[in-house]
Coordinates of C-alpha atoms in Angstrom, one line a residue:
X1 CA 4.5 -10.3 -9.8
X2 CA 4.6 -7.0 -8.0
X3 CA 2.7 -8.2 -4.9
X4 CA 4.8 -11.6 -5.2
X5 CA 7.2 -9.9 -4.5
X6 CA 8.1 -6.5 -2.5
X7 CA 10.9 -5.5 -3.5
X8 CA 10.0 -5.3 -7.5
X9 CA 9.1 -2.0 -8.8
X10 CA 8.2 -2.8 -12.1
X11 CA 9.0 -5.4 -15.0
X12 CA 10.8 -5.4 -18.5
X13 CA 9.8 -7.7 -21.2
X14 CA 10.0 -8.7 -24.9
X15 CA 6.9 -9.5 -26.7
X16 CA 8.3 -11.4 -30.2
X17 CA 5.9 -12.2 -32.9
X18 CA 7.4 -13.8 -36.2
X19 CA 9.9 -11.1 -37.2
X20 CA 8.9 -8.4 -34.8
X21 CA 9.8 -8.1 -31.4
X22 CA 8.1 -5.4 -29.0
X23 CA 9.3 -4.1 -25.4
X24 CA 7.0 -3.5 -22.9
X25 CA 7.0 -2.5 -20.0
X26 CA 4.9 -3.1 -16.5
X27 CA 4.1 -0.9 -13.5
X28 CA 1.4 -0.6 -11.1
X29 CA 0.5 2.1 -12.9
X30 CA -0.2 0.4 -15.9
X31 CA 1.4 -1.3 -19.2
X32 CA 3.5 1.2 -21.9
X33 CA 4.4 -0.9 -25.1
X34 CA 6.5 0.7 -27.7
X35 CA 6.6 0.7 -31.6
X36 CA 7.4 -2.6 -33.1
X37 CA 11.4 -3.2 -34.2
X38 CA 11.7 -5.7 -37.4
X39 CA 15.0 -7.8 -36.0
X40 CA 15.4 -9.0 -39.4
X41 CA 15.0 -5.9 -41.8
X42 CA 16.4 -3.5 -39.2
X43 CA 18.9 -5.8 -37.1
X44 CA 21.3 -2.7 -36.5
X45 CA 18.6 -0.9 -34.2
X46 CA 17.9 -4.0 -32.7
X47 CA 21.6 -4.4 -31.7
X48 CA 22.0 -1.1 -30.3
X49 CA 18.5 -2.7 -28.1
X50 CA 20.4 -5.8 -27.0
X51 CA 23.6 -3.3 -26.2
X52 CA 21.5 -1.3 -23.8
X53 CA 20.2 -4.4 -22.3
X54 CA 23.5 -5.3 -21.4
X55 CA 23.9 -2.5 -19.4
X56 CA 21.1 -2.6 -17.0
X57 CA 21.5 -2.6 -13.5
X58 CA 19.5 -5.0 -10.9
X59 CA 18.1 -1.2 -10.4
X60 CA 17.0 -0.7 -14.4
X61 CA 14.9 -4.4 -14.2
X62 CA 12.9 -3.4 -11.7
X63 CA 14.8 -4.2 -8.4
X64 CA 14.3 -2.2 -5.3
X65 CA 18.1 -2.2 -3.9
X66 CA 17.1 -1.1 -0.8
X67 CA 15.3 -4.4 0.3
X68 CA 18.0 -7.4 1.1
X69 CA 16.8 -10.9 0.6
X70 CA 17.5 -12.8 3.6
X71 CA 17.6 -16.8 2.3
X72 CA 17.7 -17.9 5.6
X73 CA 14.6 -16.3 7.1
X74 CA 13.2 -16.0 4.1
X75 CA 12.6 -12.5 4.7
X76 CA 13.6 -9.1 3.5
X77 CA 15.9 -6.6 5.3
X78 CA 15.8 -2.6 5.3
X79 CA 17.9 -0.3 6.7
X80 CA 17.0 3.7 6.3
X81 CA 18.0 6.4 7.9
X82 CA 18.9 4.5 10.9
X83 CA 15.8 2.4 11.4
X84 CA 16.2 -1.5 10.8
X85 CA 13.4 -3.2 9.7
X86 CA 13.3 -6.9 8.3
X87 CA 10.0 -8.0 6.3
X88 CA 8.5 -11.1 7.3
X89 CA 7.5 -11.8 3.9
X90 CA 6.6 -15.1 3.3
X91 CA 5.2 -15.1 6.9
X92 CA 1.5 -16.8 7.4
X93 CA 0.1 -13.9 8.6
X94 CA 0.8 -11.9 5.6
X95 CA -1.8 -10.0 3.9
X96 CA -1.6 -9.4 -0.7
X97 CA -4.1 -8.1 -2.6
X98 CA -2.9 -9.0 -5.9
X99 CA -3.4 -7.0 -9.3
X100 CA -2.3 -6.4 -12.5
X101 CA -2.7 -2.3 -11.7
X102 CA -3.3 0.0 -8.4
X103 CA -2.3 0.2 -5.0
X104 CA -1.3 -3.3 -4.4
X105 CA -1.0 -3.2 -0.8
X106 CA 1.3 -5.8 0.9
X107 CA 1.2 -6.2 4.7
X108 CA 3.2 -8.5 6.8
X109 CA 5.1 -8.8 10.5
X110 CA 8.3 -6.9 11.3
X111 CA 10.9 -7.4 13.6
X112 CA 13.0 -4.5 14.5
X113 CA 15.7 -3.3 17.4
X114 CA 15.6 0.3 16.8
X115 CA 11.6 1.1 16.8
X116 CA 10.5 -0.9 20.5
X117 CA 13.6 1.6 21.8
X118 CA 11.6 4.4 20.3
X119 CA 8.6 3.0 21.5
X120 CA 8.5 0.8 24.9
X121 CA 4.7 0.7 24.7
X122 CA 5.0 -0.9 21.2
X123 CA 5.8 -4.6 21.5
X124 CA 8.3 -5.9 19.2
X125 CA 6.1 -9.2 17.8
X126 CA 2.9 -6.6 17.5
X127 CA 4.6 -4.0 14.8
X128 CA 3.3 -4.9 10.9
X129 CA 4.8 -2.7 7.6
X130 CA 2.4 -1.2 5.0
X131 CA 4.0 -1.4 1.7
X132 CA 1.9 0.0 -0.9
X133 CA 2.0 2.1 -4.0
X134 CA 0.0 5.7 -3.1
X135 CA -1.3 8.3 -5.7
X136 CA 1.1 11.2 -6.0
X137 CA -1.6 13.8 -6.0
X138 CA -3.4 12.4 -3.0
X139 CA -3.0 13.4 0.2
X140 CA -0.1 10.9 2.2
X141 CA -1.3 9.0 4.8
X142 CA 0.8 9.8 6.7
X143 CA -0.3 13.5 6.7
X144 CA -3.4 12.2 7.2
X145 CA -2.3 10.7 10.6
X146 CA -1.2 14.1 11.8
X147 CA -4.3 15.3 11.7
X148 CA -5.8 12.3 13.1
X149 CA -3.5 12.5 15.8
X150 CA -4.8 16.0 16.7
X151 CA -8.4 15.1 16.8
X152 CA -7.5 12.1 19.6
X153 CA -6.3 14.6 21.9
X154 CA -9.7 15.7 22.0
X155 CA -12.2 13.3 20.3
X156 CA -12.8 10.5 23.3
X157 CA -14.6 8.0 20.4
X158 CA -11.1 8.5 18.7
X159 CA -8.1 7.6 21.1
X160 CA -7.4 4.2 21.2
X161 CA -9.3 3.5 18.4
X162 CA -6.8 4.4 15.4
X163 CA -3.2 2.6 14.8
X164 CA 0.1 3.8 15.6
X165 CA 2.1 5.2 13.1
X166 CA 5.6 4.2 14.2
X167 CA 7.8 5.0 11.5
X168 CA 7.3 6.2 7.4
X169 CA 9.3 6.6 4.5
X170 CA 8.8 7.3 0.4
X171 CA 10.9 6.0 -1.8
X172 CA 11.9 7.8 -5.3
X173 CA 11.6 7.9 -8.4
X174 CA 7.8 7.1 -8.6
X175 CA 6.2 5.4 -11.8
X176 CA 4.8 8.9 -13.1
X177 CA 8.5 9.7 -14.3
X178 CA 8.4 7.4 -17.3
X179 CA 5.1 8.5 -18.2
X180 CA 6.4 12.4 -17.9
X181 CA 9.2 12.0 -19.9
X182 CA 7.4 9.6 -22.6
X183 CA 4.6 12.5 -22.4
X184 CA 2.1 9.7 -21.4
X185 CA 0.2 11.4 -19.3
X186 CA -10.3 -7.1 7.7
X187 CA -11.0 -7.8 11.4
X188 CA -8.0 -10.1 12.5
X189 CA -9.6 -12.3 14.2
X190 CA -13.5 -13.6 14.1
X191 CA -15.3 -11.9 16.9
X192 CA -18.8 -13.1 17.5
X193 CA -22.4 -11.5 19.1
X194 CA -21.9 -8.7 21.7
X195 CA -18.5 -8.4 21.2
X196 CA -18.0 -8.0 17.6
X197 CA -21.0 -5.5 17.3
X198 CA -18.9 -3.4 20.4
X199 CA -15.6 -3.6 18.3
X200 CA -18.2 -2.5 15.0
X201 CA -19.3 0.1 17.1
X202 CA -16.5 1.8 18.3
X203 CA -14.8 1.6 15.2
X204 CA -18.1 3.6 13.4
X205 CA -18.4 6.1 16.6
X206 CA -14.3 6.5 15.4
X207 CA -15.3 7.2 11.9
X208 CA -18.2 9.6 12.8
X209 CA -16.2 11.5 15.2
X210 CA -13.0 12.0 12.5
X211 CA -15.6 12.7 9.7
X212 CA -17.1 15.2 11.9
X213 CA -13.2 16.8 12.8
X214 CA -12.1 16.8 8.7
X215 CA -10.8 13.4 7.8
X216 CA -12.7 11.7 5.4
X217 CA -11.7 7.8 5.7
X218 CA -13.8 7.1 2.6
X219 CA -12.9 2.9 2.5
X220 CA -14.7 1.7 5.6
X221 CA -14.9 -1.7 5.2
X222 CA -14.5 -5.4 7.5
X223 CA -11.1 -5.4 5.9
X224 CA -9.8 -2.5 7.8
X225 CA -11.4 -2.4 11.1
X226 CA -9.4 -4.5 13.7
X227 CA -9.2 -4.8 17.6
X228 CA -7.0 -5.6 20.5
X229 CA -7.2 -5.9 23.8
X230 CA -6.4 -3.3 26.4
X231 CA -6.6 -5.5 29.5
X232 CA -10.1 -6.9 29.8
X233 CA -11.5 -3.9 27.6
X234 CA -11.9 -4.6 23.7
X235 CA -11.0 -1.4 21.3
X236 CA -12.1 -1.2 17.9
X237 CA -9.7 -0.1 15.5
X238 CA -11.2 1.8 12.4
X239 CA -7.4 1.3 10.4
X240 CA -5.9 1.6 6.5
X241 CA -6.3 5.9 5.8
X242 CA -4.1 5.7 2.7
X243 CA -7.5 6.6 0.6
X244 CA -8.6 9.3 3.4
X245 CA -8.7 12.6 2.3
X246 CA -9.1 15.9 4.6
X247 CA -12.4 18.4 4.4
X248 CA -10.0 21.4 3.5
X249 CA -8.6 19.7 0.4
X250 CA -9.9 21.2 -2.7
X251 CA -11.0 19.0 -5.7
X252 CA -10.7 15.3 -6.6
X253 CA -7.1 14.0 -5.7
X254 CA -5.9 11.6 -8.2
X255 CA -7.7 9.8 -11.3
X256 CA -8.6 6.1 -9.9
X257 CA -12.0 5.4 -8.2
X258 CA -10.8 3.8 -5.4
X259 CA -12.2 3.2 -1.8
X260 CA -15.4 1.4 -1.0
X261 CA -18.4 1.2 -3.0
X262 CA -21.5 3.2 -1.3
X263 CA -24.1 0.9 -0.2
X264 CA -27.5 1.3 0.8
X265 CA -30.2 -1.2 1.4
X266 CA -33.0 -1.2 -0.9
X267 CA -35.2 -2.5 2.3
X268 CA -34.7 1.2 3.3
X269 CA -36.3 2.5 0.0
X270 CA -39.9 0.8 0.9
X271 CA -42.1 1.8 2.8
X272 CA -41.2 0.0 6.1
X273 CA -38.6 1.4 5.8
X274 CA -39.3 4.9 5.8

């Protein structure tokens, strides 16, 4: 439900067996279920339930008010601090990885007057939106960026091999709250012989090269290398840094294991392969 649809933050339900009813309720931070209420033996609390029910907002169910379904399009419209946006959501090209928990990372086309006058080199039909649901206590991505940004001014095998960060924002009121106050604590397009291994490569010589500056990408993966074309030359793009973290950050951020799985061959244990 939540990567069905963008503009849900998170869902209210009743669970009713026989005489009991239970509400629960669903994030992408997980499920909390409260105590069981007997409608039949204790059908005044369950009233005062049903009376608070009546006075949610589209805001208390779940709904992000900030995103404006357009029927006609199809599509979903923002407008923050003076940036327009409108979400090509049900576009072909869009991107879900669906889940009951975690990041759920949506990614679709944007259309928008006010960033191409920001940014002439940016065309309008090449922006995409990132919507996705981050760890508070990791690093933002788009801190991460700065810092990216800094080693392309000097890393060659960097510049031009990273995305643009055009525009951010965070919304409020994050999932944690609840939990606080309950005390509950992919390449776009298939590239074949030399030139996918020159795309591969440039995008690896990227991740080297940042490693070697301080930002640890830690989810390199076929999923979030891309390329375009810069004339007749072909640049690799090593993209996606919202699991990065950077080499002064102290400690483990956050409780999820999240990123990509280390892999080694096990050719490279035998002896050949020494």
């Amino acid at each position: 439900m939540f990567a069905a649809n963008v503009a849900v933050k998170h869902l209210v339900n009743l669970v009713i067996v026989n005489g009991m009813v239970w509400i629960w309720h669903y994030d992408q931070q997980g499920t909390i279920q409260c105590s069981g209420i007997n409608f039949t033996q204790d059908l005044p609390q369950f009233m005062v339930l049903l009376y608070a029910f009546q006075q949610f907002s589209l805001v208390h169910w779940g709904r992000n008010t900030n995103f404006k379904h357009n029927e006609k399009n199809d599509s979903h419209k923002l407008m923050i601090d003076g940036v327009d946006l409108e979400l090509h959501t049900s576009h072909k090209d869009r991107v879900v990885h669906y889940g009951l928990k975690g990041h759920a990372t949506n990614v679709f086309p944007v259309t928008s007057k006010k960033l191409p006058k920001d940014n002439p080199e940016i065309a309008n039909d090449g922006i995409v939106a990132k919507v996705f649901w981050a760890e508070e206590q990791h690093t933002s991505e788009p801190d991460i960026f700065k810092k990216v940004y800094e080693i392309v001014e000097n890393q060659g095998a960097v510049k031009g091999h990273v995305p643009h960060l055009l525009w951010h924002h965070k919304f409020k009121d994050p999932t944690s709250k609840i939990r606080e106050a309950l005390g509950v604590s992919e390449l776009a397009k298939e590239l074949k012989g030399t030139e996918f291994f020159d795309a591969w490569r440039q995008c690896i010589m990227c991740h080297y090269a940042l490693w070697q500056a301080g930002v640890y990408h830690r989810d390199v993966s076929p999923g979030n290398m891309m390329w375009y074309q810069n004339g007749t030359i072909l640049m690799g793009i090593l993209n996606d840094y919202d699991l990065s973290s950077l080499a002064t950050a102290l400690g483990p951020q956050g409780n999820e294991c999240t990123g990509t799985i280390p892999f080694m061959a096990l050719d490279l244990l035998s002896k050949k392969g020494q």
